[in-house]
Tab-separated table of C-alpha atoms and ligand atoms in Angstrom:
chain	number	residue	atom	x	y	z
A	1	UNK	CA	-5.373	-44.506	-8.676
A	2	UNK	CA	-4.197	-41.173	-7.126
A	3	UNK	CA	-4.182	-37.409	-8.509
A	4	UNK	CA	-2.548	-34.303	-7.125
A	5	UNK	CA	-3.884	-31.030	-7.562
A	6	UNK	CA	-2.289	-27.849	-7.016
A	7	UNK	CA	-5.190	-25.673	-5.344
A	8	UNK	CA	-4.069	-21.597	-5.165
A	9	UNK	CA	-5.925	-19.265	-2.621
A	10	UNK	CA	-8.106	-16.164	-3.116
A	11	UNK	CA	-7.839	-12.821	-1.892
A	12	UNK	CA	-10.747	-10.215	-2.911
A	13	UNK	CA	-9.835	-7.007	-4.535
A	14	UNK	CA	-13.521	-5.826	-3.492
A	15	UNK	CA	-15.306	-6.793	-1.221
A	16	UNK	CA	-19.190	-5.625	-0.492
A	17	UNK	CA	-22.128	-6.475	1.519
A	18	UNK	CA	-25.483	-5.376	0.078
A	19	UNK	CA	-28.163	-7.547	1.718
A	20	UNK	CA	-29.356	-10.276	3.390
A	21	UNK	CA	-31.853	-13.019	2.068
A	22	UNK	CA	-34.386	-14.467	4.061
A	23	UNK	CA	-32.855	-18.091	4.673
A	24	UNK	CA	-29.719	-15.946	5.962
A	25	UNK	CA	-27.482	-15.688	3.568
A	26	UNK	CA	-25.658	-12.754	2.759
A	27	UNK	CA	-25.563	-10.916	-0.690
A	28	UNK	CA	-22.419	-9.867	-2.017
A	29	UNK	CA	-20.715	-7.719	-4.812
A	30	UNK	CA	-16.817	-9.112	-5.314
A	31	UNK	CA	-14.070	-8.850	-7.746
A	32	UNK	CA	-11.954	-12.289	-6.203
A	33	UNK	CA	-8.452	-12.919	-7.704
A	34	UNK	CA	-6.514	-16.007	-7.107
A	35	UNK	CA	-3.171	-16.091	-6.122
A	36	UNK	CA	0.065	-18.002	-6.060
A	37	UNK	CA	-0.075	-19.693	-2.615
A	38	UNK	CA	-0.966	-23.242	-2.928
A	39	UNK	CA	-2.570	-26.055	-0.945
A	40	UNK	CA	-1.339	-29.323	-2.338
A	41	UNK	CA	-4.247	-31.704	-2.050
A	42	UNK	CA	-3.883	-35.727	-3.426
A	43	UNK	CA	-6.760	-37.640	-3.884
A	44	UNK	CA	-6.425	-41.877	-3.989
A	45	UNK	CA	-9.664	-43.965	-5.250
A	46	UNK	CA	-9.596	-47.468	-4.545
A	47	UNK	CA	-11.695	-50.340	-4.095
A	48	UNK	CA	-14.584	-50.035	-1.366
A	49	UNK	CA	-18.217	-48.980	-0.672
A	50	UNK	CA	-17.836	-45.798	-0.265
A	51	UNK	CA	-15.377	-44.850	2.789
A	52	UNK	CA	-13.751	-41.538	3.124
A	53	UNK	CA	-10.509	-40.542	4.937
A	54	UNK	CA	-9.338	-37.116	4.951
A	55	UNK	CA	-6.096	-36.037	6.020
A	56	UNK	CA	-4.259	-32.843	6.927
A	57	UNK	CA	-0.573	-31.472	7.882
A	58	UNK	CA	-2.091	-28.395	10.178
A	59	UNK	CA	-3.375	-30.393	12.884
A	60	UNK	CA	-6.263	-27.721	13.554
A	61	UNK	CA	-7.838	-28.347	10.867
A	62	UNK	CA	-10.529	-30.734	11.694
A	63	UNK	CA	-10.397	-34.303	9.001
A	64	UNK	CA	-13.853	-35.261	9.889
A	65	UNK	CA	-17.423	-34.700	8.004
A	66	UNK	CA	-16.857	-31.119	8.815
A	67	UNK	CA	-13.739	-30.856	6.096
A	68	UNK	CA	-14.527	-29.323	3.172
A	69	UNK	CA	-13.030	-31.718	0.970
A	70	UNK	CA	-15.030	-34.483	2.339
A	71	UNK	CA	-18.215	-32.665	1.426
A	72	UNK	CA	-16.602	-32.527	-1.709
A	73	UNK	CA	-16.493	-36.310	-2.154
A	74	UNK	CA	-20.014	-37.003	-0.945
A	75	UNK	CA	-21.489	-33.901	-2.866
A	76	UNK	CA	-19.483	-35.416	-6.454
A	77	UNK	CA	-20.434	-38.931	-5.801
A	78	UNK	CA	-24.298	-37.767	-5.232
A	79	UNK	CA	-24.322	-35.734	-8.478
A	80	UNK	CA	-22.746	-38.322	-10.479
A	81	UNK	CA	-25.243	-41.038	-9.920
A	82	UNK	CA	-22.412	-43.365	-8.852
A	83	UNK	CA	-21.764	-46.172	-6.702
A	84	UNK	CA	-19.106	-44.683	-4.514
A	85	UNK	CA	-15.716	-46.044	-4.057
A	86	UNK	CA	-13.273	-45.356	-1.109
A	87	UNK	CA	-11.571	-41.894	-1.187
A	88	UNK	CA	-8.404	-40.904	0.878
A	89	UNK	CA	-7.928	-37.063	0.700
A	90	UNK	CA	-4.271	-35.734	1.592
A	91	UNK	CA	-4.145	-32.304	2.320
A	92	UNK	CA	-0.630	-30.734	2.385
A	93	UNK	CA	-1.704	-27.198	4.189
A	94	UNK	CA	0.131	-24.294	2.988
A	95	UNK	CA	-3.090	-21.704	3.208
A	96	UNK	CA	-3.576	-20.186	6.236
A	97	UNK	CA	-6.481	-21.251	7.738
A	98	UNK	CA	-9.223	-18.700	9.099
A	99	UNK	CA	-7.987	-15.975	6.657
A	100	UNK	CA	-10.048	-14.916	3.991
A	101	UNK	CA	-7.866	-17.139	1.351
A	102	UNK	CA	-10.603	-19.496	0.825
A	103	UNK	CA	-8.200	-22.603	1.865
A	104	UNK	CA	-11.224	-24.991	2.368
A	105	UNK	CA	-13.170	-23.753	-0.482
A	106	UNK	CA	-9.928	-24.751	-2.963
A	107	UNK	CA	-9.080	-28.087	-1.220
A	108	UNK	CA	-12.880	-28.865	-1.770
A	109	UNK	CA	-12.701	-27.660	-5.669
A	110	UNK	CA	-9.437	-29.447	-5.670
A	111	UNK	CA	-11.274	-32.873	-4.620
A	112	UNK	CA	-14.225	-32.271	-7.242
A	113	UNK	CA	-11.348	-31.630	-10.213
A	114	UNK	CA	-8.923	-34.818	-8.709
A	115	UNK	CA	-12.040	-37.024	-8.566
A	116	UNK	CA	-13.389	-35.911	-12.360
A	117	UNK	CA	-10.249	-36.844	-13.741
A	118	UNK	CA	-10.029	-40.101	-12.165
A	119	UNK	CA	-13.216	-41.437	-12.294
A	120	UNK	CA	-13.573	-40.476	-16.139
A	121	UNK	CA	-16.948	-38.354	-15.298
A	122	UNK	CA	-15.526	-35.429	-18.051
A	123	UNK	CA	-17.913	-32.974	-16.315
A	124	UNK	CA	-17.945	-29.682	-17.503
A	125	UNK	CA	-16.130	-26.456	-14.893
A	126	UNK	CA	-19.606	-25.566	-15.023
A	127	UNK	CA	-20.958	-28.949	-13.976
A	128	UNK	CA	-18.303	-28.612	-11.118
A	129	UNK	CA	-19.186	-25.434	-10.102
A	130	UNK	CA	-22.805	-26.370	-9.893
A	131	UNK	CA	-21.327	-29.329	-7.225
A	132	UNK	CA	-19.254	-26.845	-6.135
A	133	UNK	CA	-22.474	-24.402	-4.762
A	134	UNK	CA	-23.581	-27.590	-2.463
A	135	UNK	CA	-20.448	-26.948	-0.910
A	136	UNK	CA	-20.252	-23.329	0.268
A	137	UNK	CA	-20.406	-20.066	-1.913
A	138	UNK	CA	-16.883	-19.921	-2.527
A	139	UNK	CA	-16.102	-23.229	-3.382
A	140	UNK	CA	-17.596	-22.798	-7.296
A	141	UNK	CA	-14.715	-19.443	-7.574
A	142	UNK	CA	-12.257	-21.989	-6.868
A	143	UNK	CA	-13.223	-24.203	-9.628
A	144	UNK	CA	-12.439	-21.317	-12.230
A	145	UNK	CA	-10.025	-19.333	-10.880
A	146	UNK	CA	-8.145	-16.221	-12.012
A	147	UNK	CA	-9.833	-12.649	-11.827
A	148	UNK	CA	-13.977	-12.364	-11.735
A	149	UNK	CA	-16.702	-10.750	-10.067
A	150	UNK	CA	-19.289	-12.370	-8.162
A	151	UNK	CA	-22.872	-11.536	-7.038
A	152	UNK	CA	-25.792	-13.184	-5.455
A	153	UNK	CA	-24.346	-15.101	-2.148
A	154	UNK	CA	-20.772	-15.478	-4.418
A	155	UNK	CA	-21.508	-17.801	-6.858
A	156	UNK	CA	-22.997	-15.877	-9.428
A	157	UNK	CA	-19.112	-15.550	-11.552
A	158	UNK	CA	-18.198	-13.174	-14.532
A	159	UNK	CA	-14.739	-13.513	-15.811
A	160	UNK	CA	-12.794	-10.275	-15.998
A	161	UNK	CA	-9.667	-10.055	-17.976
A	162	UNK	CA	-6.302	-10.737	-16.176
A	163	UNK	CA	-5.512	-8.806	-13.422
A	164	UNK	CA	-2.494	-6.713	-14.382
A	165	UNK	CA	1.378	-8.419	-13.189
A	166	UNK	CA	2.124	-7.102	-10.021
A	167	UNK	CA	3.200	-8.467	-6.667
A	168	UNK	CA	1.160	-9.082	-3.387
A	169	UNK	CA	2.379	-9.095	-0.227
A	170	UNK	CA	0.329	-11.248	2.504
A	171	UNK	CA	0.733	-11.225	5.706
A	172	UNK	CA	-1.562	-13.271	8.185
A	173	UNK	CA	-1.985	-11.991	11.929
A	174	UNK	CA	-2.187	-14.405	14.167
A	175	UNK	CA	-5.944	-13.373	15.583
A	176	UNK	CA	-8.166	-16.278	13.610
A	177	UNK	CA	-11.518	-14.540	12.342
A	178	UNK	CA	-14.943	-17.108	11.665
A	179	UNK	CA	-16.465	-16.134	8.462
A	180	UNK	CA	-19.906	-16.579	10.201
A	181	UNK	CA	-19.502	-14.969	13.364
A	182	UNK	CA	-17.469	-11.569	10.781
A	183	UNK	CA	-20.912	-11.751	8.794
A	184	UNK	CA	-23.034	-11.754	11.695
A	185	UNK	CA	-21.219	-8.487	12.866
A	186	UNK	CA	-21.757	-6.659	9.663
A	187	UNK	CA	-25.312	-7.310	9.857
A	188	UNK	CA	-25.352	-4.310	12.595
A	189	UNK	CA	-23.997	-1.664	10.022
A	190	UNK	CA	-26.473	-1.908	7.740
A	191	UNK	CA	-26.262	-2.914	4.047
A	192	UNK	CA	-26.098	0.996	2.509
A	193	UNK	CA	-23.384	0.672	-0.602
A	194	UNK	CA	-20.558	3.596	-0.080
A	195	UNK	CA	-18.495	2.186	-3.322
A	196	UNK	CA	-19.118	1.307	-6.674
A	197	UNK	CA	-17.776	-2.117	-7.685
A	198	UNK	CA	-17.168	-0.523	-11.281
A	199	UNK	CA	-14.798	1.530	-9.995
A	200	UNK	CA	-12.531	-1.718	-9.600
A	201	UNK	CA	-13.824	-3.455	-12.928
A	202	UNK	CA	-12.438	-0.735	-14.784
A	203	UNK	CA	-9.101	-0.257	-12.850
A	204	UNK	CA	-8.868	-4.470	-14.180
A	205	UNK	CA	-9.941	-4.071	-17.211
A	206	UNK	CA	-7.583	-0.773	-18.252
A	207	UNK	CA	-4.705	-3.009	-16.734
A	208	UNK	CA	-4.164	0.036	-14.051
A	209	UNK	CA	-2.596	-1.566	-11.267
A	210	UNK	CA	-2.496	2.476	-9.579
A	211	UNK	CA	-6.206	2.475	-9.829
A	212	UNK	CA	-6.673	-1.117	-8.846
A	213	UNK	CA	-4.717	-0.138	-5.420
A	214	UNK	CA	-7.146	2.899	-5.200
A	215	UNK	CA	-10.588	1.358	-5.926
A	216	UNK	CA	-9.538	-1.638	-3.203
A	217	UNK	CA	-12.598	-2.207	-0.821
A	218	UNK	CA	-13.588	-4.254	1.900
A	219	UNK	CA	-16.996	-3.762	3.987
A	220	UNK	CA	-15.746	-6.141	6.706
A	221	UNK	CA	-12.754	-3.967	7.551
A	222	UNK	CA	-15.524	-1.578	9.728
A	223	UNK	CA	-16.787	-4.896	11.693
A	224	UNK	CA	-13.950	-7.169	12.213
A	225	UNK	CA	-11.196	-6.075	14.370
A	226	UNK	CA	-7.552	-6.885	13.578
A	227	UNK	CA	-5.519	-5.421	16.011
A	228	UNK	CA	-2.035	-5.130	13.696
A	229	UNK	CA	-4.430	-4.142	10.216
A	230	UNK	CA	-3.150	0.112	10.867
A	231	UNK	CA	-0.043	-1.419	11.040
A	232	UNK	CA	0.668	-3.753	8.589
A	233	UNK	CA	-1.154	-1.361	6.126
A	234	UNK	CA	0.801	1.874	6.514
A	235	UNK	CA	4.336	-0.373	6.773
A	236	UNK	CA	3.040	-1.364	3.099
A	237	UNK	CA	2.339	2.193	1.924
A	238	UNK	CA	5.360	2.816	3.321
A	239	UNK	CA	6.949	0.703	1.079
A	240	UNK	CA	5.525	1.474	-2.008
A	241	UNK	CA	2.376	-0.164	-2.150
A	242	UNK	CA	-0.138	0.662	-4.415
A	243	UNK	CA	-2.816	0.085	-1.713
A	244	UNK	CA	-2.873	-2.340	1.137
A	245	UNK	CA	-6.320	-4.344	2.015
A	246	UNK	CA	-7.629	-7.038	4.075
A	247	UNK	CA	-9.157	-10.169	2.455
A	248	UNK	CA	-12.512	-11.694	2.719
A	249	UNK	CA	-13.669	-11.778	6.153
A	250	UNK	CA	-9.960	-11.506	7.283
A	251	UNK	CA	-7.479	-11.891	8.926
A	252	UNK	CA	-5.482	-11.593	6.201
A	253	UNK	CA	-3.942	-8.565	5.035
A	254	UNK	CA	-2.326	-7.887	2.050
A	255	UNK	CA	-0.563	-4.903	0.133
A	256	UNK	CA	-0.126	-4.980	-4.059
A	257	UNK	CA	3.072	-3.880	-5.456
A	258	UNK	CA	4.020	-2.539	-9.038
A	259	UNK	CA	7.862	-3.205	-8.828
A	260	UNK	CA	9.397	-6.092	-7.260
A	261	UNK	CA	11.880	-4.676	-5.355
A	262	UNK	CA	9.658	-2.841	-3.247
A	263	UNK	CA	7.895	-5.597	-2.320
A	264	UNK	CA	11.081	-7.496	-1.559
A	265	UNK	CA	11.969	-4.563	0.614
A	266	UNK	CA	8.530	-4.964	2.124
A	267	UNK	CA	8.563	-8.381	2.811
A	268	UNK	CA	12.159	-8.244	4.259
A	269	UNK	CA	10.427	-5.817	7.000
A	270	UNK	CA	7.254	-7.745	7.610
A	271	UNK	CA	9.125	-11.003	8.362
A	272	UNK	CA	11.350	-9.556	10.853
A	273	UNK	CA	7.371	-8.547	12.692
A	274	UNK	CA	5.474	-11.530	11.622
A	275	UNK	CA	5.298	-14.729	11.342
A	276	UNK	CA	3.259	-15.662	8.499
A	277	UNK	CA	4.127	-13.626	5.743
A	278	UNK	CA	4.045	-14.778	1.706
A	279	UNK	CA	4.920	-13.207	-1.395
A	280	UNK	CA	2.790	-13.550	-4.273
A	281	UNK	CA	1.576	-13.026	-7.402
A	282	UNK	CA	-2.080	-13.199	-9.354
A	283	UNK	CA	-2.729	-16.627	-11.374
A	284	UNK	CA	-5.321	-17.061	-14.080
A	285	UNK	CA	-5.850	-20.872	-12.967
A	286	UNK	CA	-7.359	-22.007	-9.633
A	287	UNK	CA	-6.163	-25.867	-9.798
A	288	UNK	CA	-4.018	-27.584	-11.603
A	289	UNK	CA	-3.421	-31.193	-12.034
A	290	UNK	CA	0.376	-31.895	-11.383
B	301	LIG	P1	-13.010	-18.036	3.247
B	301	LIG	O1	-12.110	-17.050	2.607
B	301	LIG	O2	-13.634	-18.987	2.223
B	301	LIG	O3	-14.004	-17.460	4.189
B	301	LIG	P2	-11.272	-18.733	5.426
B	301	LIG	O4	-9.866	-18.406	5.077
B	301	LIG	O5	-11.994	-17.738	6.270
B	301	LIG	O6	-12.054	-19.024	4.080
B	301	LIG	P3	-10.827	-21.514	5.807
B	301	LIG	O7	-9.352	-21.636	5.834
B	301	LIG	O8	-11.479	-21.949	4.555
B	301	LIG	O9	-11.299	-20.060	6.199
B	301	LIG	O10	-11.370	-22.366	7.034
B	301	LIG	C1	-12.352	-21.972	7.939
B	301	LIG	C2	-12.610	-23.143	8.896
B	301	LIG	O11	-13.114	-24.245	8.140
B	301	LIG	C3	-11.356	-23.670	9.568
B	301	LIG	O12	-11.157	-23.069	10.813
B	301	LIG	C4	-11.627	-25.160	9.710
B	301	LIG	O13	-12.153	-25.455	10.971
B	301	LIG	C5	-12.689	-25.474	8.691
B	301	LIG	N1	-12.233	-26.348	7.574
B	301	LIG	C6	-12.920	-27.372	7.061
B	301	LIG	N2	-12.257	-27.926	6.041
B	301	LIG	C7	-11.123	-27.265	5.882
B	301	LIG	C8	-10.027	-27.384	4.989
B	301	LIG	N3	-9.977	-28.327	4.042
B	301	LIG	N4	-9.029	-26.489	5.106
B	301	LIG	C9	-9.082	-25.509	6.051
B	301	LIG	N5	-10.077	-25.370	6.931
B	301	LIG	C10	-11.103	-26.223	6.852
């Protein structure tokens, strides 16, 4: 039996640090929105005790115990009270990896979704998210999907309406930032909040996509150091951008545009510079079953 999902990345539209608890994680205040870039990840079950293989098409992303969506299938098989079965895990990589897009997190959601719908469990997205928090603190996000906040070490989620149409440019540096060692740093600035996360609720909820590229925010921007960010931000402005930020822990930086030719304009500049450079847009679903 075999199931493909279609698992979309994150970027955060906010982005704050407000504490630290005392078994080391971090508390956070984020409005996350996912976003049309897609890992494609299929998931066979088959007859077995319980054997997992995980494969990948970036070959640096390591298919051992380490990969998120092997987690996955040992964290659904323990919740479900089940015998397990052998799982092969495909992972068709289109995320960039070491980002701030959340790529593992989705492929592991991915897994949890693939393997509910085969094995006939019909848990609930909050049942899956509740998996999902064994996994890491984005992972239960990436069972939703679409436009909320989150508080508490991320997976404390409250839907927000839609995040108005617009169109993000992404582009990924090629510097590779680890979440851990990006939270680490931040722990030297302190945890004083500068901006109000409300700020960025209401920009959503009006549907203001000026005042959502006004209100963006991201603490780790004064810890981690991206060498192109000045760059890659202003060529955005430049183009009409209605603010330019980088996601999660980075390296990722990306610009939101109201009118589509700008950001066609945009992109037709960045490519010529970069790499690894996407056009996208928000979605209001984080995987779908194809
Ligand atoms: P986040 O926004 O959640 O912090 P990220 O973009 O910083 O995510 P990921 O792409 O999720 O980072 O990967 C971080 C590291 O996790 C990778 O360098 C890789 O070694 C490891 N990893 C484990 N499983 C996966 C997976 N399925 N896909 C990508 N990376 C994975």
């Amino acid at each position: 039996m075999r199931t493909t999902v279609r698992a979309a990345a994150k970027i955060n539209l906010f982005l704050d640090i407000t504490g630290k608890r005392g078994d080391g994680y971090h508390i956070v205040n984020m409005v996350m929105q996912s976003v049309s870039l897609y890992d494609e990840v299929t998931v066979t079950v088959g007859n077995g005790d319980g054997e997992i293989t995980v494969s990948c098409t970036d070959e640096n992303v390591p298919c051992d115990e380490t990969n998120t969506a092997y987690k996955a299938v040992k964290e659904f098989f323990k919740y479900a009270e089940m015998k397990p079965v052998n799982v092969w895990v495909k992972i068709k990589k289109r995320i960039p990896s070491q980002a701030g897009m959340a790529g593992g997190s989705t492929d592991a959601a991915a897994v949890l979704v693939a393997l509910n719908e085969m094995l006939e469990t019909e848990f609930s997205q909050d049942e899956l998210a509740e998996i999902a928090e064994n996994i890491g603190a984005d992972v239960p996000f990436c069972i939703y999907g679409g436009t909320m906040t989150a508080n508490g070490i991320g997976t404390i989620l409250t839907p927000l309406p839609e995040m108005p149409e617009c169109y993000i440019v992404v582009v990924k540096p090629d510097i590779k930032i680890s979440t851990k060692e990006a939270y680490a740093k931040s722990d030297s600035i302190g945890y004083e909040q500068t901006r109000s996360i409300e700020t960025m609720i209401d920009a959503v909820c009006n549907g203001n996509i000026n005042a959502v590229g006004k209100a963006l925010y991201n603490k780790f921007e004064e810890v981690v150091e991206v060498p192109e960010i000045d760059e890659i931000k202003s060529c955005m402005e430049t183009y009409g951008a209605e603010g330019a930020l980088m996601t999660g822990s980075g390296s990722a930086i990306f610009g939101i545009f109201e009118e589509k030719s700008d950001a066609d304009d945009c992109m037709d500049y960045l490519e010529r510079h970069f790499e690894n450079v996407w056009l996208v847009e928000p979605v209001s679903e984080c995987q779908v079953i194809k």
